[in-house]
Coordinates of C-alpha atoms in Angstrom, one line a residue:
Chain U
X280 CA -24.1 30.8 -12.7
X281 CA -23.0 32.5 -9.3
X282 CA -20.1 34.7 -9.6
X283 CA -20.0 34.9 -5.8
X284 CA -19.7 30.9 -5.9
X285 CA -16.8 30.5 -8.1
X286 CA -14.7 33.1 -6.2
X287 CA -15.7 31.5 -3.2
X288 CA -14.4 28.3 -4.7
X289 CA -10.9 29.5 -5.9
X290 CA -10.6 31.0 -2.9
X291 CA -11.0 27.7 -1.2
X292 CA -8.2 26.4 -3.7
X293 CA -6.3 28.7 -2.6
X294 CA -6.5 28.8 1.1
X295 CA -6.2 24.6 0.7
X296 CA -3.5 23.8 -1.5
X297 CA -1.1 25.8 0.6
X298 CA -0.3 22.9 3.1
X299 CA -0.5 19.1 3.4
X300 CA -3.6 19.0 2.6
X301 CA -6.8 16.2 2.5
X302 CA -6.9 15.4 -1.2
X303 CA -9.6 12.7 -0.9
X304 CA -12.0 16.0 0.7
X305 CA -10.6 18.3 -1.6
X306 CA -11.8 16.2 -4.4
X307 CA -15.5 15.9 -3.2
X308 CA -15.2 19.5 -2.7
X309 CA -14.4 20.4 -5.8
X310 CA -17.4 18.7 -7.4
X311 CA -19.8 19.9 -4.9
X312 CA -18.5 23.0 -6.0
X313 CA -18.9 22.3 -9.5
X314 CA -22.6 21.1 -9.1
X315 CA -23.5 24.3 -7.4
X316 CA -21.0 27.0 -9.3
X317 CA -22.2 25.4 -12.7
X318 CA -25.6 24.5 -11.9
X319 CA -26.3 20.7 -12.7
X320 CA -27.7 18.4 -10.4
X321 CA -24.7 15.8 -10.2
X322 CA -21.2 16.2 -10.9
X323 CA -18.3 13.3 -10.4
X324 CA -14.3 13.0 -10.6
X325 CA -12.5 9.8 -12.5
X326 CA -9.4 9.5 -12.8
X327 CA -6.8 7.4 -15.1
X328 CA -5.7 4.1 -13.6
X329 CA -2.3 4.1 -15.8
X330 CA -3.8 1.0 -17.4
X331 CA -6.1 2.6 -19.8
X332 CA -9.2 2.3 -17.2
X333 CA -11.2 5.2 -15.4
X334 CA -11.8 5.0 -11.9
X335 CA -13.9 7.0 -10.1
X336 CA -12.3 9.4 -7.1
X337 CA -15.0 12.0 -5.6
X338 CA -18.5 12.3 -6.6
X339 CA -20.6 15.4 -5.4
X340 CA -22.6 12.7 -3.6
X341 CA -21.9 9.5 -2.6
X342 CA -25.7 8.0 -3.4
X343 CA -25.1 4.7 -4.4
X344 CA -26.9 4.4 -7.7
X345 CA -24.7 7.8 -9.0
X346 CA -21.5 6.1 -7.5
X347 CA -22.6 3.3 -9.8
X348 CA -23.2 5.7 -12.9
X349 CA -19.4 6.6 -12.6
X350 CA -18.2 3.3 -12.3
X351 CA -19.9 2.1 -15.1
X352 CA -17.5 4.4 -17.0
X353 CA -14.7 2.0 -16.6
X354 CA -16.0 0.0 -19.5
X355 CA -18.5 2.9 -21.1
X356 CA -19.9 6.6 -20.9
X357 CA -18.9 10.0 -22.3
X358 CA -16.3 10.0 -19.8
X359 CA -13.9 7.2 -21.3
X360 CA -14.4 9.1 -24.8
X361 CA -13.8 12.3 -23.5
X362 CA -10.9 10.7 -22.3
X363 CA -9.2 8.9 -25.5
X364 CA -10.2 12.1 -27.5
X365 CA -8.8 15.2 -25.3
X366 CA -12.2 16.8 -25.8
X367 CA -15.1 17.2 -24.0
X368 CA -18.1 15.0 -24.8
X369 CA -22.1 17.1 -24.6
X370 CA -25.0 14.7 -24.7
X371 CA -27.7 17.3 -24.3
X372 CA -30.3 14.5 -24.4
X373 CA -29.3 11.0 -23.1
X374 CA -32.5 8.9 -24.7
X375 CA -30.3 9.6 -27.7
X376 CA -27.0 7.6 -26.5
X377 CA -28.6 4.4 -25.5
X378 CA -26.9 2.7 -29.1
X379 CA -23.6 4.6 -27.6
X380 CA -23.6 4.1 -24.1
X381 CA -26.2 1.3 -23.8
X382 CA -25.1 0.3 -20.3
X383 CA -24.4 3.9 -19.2
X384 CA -27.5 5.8 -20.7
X385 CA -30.3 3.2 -19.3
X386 CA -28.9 3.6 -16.1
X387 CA -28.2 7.5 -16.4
X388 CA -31.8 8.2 -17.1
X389 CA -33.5 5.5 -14.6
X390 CA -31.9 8.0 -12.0
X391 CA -33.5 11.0 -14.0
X392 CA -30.5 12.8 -15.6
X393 CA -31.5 14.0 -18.9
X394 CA -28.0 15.1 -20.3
X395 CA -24.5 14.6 -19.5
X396 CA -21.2 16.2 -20.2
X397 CA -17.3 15.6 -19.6
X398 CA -14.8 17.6 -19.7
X399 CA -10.9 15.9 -19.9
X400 CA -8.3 16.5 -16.6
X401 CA -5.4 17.7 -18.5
X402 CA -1.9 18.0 -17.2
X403 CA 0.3 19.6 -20.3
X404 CA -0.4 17.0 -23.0
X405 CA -1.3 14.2 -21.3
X406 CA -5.1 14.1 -20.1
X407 CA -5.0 12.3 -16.6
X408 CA -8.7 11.7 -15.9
X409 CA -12.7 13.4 -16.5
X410 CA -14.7 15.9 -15.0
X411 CA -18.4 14.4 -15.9
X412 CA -21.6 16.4 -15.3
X413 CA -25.2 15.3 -15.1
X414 CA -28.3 17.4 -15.4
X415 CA -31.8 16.5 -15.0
X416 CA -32.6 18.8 -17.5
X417 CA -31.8 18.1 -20.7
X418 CA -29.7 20.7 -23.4
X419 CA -26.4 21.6 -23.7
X420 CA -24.2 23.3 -20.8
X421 CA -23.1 27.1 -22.6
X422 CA -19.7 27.6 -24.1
X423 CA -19.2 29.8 -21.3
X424 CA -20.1 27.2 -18.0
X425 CA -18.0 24.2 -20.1
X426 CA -15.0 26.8 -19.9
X427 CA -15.5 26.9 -16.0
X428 CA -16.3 23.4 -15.6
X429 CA -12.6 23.2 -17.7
X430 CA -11.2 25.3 -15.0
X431 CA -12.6 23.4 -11.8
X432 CA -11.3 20.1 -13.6
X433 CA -7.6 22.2 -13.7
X434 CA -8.4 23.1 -10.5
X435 CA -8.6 18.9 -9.4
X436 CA -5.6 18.3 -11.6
X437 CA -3.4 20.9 -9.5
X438 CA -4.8 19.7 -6.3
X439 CA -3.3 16.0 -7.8
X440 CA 0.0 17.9 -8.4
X441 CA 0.4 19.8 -5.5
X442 CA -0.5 16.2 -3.2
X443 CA 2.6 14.6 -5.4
X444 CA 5.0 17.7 -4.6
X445 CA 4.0 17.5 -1.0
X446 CA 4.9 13.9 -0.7
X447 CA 7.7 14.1 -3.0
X448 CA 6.8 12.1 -5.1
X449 CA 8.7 11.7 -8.4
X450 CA 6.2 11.3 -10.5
X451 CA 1.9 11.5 -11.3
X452 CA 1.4 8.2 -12.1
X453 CA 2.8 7.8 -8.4
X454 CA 0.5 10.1 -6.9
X455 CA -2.7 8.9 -9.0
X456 CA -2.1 5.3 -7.8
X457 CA -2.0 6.4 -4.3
X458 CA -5.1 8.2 -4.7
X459 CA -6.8 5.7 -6.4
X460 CA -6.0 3.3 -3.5
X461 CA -7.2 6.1 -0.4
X462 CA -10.3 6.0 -2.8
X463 CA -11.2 2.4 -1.8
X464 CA -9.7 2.8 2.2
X465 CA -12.6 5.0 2.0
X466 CA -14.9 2.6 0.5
X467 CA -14.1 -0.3 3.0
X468 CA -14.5 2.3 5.6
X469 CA -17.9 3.0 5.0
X470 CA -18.5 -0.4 4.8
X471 CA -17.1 -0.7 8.5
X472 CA -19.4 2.1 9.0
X473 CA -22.2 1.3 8.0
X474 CA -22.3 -2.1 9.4
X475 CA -21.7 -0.7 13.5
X476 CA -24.0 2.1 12.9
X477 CA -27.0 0.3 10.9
X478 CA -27.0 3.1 8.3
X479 CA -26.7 3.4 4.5
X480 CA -23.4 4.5 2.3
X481 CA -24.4 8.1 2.4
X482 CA -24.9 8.4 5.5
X483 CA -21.8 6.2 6.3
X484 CA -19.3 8.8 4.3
X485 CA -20.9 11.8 6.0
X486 CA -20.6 10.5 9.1
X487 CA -16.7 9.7 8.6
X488 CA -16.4 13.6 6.6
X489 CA -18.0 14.6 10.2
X490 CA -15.7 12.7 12.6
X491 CA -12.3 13.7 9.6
X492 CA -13.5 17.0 10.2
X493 CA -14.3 17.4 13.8
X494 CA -10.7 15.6 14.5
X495 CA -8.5 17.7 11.6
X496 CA -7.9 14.2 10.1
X497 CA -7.3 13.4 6.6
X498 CA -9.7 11.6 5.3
X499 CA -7.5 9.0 4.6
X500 CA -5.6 8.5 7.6
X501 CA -8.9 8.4 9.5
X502 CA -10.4 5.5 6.9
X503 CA -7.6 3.6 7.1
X504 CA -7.4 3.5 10.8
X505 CA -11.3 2.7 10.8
X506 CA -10.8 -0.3 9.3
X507 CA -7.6 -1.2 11.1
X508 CA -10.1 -1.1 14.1
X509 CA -7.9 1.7 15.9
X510 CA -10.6 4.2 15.9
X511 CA -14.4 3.5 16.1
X512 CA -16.8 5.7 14.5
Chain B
X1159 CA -9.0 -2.5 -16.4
X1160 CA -7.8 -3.0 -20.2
X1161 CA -8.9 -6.5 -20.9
X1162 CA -5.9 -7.2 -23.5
X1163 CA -3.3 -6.3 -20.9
X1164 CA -4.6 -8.5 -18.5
X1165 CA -4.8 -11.1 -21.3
X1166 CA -1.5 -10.8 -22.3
X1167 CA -0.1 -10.6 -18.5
X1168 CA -2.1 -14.2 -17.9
X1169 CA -0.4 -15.7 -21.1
X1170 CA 3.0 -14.4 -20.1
X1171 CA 1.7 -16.2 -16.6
X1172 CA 0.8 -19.5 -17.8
X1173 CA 3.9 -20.1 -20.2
X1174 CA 5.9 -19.8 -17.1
X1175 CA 3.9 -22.2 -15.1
X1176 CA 3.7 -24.7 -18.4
X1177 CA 0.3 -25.7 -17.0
X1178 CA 1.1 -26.2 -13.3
X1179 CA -0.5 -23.9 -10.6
X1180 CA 0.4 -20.7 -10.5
X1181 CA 3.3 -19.5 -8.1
X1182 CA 4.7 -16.7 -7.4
X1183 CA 7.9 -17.6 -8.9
X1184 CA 5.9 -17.7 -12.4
X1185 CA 4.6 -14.6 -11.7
X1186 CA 8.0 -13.0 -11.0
X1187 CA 9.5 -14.2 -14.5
X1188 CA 6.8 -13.4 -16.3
X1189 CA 7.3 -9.9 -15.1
X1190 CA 11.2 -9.6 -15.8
X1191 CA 9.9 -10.5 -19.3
X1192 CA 6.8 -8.3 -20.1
X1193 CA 8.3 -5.0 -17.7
X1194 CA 11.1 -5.6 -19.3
X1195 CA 13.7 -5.4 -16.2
X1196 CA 16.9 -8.1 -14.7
X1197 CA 15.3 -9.0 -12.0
X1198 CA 12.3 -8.7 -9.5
X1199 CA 11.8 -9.9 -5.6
X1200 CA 8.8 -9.6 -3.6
X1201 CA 8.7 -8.7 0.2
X1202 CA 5.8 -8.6 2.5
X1203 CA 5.0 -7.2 6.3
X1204 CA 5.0 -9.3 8.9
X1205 CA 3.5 -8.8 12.0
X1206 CA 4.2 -5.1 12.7
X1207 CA 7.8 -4.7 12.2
X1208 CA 9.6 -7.6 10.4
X1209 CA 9.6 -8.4 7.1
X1210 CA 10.0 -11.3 4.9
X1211 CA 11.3 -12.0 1.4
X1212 CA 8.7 -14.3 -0.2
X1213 CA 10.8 -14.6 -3.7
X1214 CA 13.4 -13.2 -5.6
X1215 CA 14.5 -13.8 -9.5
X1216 CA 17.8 -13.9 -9.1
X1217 CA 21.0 -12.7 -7.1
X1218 CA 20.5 -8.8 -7.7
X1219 CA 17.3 -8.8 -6.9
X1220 CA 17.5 -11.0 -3.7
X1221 CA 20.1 -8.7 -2.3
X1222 CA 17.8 -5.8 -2.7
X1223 CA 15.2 -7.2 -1.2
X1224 CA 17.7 -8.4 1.4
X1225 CA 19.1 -5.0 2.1
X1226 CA 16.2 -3.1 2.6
X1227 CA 14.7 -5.7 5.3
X1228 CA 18.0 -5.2 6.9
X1229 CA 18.6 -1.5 6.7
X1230 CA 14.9 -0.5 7.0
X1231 CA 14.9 1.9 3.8
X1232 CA 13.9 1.6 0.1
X1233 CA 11.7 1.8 -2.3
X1234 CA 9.6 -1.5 -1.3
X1235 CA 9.4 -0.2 2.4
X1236 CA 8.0 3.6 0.9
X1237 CA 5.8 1.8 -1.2
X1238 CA 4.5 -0.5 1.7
X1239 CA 4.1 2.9 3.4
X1240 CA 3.5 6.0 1.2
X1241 CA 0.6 3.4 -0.8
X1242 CA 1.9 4.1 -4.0
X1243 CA 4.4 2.8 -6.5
X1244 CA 7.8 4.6 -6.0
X1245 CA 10.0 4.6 -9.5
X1246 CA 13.5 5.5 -8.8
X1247 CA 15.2 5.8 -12.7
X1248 CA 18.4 6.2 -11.4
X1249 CA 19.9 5.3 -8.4
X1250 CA 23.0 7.8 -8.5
X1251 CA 21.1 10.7 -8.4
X1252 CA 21.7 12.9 -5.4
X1253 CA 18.1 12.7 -4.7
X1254 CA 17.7 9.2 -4.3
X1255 CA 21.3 9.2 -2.2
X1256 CA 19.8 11.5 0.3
X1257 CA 16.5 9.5 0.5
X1258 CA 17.8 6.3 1.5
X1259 CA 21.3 6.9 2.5
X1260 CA 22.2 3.1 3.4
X1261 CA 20.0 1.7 0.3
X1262 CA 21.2 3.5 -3.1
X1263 CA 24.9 2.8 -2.1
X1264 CA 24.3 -1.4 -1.2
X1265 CA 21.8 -1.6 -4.1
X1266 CA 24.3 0.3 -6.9
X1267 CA 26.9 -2.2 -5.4
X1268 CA 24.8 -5.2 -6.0
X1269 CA 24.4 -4.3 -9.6
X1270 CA 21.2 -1.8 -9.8
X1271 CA 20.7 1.2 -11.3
X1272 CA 17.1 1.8 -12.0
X1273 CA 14.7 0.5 -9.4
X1274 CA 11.0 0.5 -9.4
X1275 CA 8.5 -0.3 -6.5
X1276 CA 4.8 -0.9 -6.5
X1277 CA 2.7 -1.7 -3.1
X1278 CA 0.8 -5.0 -2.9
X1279 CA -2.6 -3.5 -1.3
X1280 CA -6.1 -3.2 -1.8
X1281 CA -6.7 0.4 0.4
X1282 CA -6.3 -0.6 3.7
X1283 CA -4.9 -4.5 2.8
X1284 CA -1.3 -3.9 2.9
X1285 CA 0.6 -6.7 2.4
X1286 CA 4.2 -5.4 1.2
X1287 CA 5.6 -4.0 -2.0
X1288 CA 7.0 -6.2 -5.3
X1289 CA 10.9 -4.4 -6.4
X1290 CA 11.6 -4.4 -10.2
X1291 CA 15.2 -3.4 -11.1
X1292 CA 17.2 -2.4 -14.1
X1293 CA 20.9 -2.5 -14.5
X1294 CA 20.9 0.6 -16.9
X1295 CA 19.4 4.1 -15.6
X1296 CA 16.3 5.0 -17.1
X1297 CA 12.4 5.6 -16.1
X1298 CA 9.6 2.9 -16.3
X1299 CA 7.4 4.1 -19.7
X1300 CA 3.2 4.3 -18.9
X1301 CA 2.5 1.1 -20.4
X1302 CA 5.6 -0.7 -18.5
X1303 CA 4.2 0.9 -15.6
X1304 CA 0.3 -0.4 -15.9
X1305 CA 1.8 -3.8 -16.7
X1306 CA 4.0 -3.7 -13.3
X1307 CA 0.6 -2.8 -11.6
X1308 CA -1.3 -5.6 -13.0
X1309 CA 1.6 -7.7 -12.5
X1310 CA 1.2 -6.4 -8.4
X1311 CA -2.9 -7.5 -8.6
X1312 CA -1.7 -11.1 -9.8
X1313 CA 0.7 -11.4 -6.4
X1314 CA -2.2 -9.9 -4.5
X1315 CA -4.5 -12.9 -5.3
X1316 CA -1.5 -15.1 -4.7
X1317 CA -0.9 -13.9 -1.0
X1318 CA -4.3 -13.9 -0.6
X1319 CA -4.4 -17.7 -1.4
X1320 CA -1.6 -18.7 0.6
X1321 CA 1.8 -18.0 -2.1
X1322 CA 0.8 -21.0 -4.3
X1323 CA -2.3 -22.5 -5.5
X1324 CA -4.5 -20.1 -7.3
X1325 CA -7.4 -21.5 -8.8
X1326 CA -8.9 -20.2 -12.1
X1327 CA -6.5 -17.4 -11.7
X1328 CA -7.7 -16.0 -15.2
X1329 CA -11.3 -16.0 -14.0
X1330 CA -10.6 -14.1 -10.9
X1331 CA -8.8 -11.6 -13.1
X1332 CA -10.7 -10.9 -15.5
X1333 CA -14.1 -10.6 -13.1
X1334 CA -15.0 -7.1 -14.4
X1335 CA -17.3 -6.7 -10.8
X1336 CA -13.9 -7.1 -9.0
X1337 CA -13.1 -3.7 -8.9
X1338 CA -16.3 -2.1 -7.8
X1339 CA -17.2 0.0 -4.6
X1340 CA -19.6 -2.4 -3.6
X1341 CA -16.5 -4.7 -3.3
X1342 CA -14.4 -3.0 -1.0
X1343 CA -17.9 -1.7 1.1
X1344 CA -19.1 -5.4 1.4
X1345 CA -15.2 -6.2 2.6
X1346 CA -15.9 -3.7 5.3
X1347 CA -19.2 -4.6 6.4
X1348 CA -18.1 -7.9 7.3
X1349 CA -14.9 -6.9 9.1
X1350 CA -17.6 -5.9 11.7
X1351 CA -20.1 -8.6 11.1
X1352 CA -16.9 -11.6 11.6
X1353 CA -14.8 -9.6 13.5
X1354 CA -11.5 -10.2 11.2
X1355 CA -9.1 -8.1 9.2
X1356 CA -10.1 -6.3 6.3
X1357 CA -7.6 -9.1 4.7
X1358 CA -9.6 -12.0 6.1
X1359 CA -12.9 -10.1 5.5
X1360 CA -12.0 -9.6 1.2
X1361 CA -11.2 -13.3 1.8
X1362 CA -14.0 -14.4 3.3
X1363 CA -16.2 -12.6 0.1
X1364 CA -14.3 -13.9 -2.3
X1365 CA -14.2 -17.4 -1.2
X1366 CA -18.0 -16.9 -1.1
X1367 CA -18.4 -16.0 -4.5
X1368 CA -16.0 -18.8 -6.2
X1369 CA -17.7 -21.4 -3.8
X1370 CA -21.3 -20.4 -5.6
X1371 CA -19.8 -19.6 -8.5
X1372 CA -20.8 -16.0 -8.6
X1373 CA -19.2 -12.4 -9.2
X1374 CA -17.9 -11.1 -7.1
X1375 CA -19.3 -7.4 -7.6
X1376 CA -22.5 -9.6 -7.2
X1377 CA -22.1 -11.4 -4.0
X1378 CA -21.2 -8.1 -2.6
X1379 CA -24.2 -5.8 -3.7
X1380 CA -26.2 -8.4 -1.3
X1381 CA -24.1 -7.4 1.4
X1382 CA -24.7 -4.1 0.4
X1383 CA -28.4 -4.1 0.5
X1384 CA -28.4 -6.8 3.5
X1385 CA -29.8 -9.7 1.8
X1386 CA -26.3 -11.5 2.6
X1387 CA -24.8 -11.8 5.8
X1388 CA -21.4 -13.8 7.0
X1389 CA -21.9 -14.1 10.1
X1390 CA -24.8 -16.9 10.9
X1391 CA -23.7 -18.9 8.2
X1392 CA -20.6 -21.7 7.7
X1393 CA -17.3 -20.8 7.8
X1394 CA -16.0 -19.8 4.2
X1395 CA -19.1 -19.6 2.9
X1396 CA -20.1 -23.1 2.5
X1397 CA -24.0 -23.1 2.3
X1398 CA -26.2 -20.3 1.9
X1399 CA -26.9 -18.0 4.3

């Protein structure tokens, strides 16, 4: 683990959270961040749809078949038991889980991760959504790099809070709907994206990051208005 | 989602429609019911401006729905905008007086004290925002919430099919591939490939899969990958490709 990293990323936090901020960037931030600080190979956001269901917000990268790993968590993976228990879940070797998680682990190790953990979102005593970590190395993550994947995953739930106190908005189940939704504005966006410009998913969201960036858009605003067909990337 | 809760919504459903197609008037009672509230209205964008009230369960709630398409304020029209449910527990509160000025006044006059508003959408599909209101004060609990949501999906699929005739509207939600990214990438590959809306686009797919009897997740991985194209094939997806 980098010490310089993780200052660098709560500095980042800091610098961020101060304004009206991108959360749908923020959130792919913080699990690039999380990947490189904690040193796994893979490292995705869910979040709590309010109806008992995980969906998946920001992913380190947006490679289909790991997009598809999360996903899969709606229905089964460490992350949905992480979830309904409030603790974190270690599967230091995943050809263990297939009577577990036989949907999740086939697929998990067909890409090549060899372990998995998830660590819960918590927000006082309510746990709002999973951090979930993939390694192609198997073995278990050290006490001391869960406790720092436990403070990115604070980290994600603050930037949730800070987005709802921004907008004013009364409450988090208010602010992790609208998330959720700006989640798949992005998805039909690279979609729109990828179709005009004849290249894959990846490629698709880094080309709207790019333009978000380049512009000092939100990612968001700049999806939504991609497929409103107001601005052509 | 939970697959009991959307069970239990689709009962609540089709006791109201006694076996008839599903309306949105069914799926408006059986909300009062299962949210436990007095009364709920839906109202949806049209065009760019004006809006229109599609239905309302009673007198209450068609007031509030009428008010806010008149005054321009509420919690339907931040819904519609901010993209997220707005749940106002009590309609006296200073707060919610300063927010909408010319709303909480009308709507505590018509009878309202609680309201709570969740958007119809699906990201950039906007189609306008369902009102559920209480005559007591008091906040939506989690649970009452995620049904309101659900309840929201069901007069999704209804707009979507023209406010009336939903076929196999228990199949289409309970299709477990409904909700995956491939969905909503497929929707937006072939808002380029037809040259529609993102609305007519998530139509388009989905008429494709019902019409081949598919899932939908499926149908739209072979957009995806680009085995599947829309546009040098039938209208509505009436033969393959």
């Amino acid at each position: 683990m980098d010490e310089q990293l993780l200052a660098e990323a709560f500095v980042e936090v800091a610098d961020t959270l101060v304004d009206d901020f991108d959360l749908l960037e923020f959130l792919h931030r913080v699990t690039v961040r999380c990947a490189d600080v904690l040193s796994v190979s893979a490292a995705g956001l869910l979040l709590s749809d309010q109806r008992g269901a995980l969906r998946m917000i920001a992913a380190s990268s947006e490679q289909t078949r790991l997009l598809e790993l999360l996903e899969i968590q709606t229905d089964e993976g460490p992350c949905p038991d992480c979830f309904h228990s409030g603790k974190p879940v270690a599967v230091p070797d995943l050809s263990t889980a297939g009577d577990r998680w036989p949907v999740f682990a086939a697929q998990a190790r067909e890409i090549g991760f060899a372990s998995v953990h998830a660590v819960p979102m918590r927000l006082r005593g309510d746990v709002i959504g999973a951090l979930n970590l993939f390694d192609t190395r198997p073995g278990n993550l050290s006490p001391g790099t869960l406790q720092l994947g436990q403070a990115l995953a604070a980290v994600a739930t603050i930037a949730l809070m800070q987005a709802r106190a921004i907008r004013h908005r009364d409450t988090l189940a208010e602010q992790l709907q609208t998330a959720l939704n700006s989640r798949i504005i992005i998805e039909q966006a690279k979609g729109v994206i990828a179709e005009r410009r004849g290249v894959d998913m990846a490629a698709s969201f880094a080309l709207l990051r790019k333009n978000a960036r380049d512009h000092n858009r939100r990612l968001s605003d700049l999806a939504r208005a991609v497929v409103e067909g107001t601005e052509v990337i | 989602m939970n697959e009991d809760g959307v069970v239990r919504i689709w009962t609540e459903v089709a006791r109201e429609s006694k076996g008839e197609s599903v309306t949105l008037a069914h799926v408006c009672a059986a909300a009062v019911t299962l949210v436990g509230v007095n009364g709920v209205g839906v109202t949806v964008r049209v065009g760019s401006s004006a809006w229109a009230t599609m239905h309302a369960t009673d007198e209450t709630a068609s007031t509030l729905e009428e008010l806010q398409v008149t005054v321009g304020q509420g919690p339907c029209v931040d819904a519609f905008s901010d993209g997220g449910p707005v749940l106002a527990a009590d309609l006296t509160a200073r707060e919610y007086q300063l927010r909408w000025p010319a709303f909480a006044p009308g709507a505590l006059g018509a009878g309202a004290r609680a309201i709570f508003a969740v958007p119809l959408q699906l990201g950039a599909i906007r189609w306008g925002a369902m009102d559920l209101y209480r005559s007591v004060p008091g906040g939506l609990d989690p649970d009452r919430l995620a049904d309101a949501l659900a309840f929201a999906e069901c007069v999704n699929i209804l707009l979507l099919d023209g406010a009336g005739d939903s076929a196999e509207p228990t199949r289409q939600q309970t299709d477990r591939t409904a909700h995956q990214a491939e969905v909503h990438q497929a929707t937006g590959m072939l808002v380029v490939q037809l040259g529609v809306s993102a609305e007519t686009a998530f139509a388009r797919l989905r008429g494709y899969a019902y019409a081949h009897d598919r899932k939908l997740g499926d149908v739209a991985r072979d957009v995806v990958a680009r085995r599947l194209r829309f546009d040098t094939e039938s209208p509505d997806g009436g033969g393959p490709p």
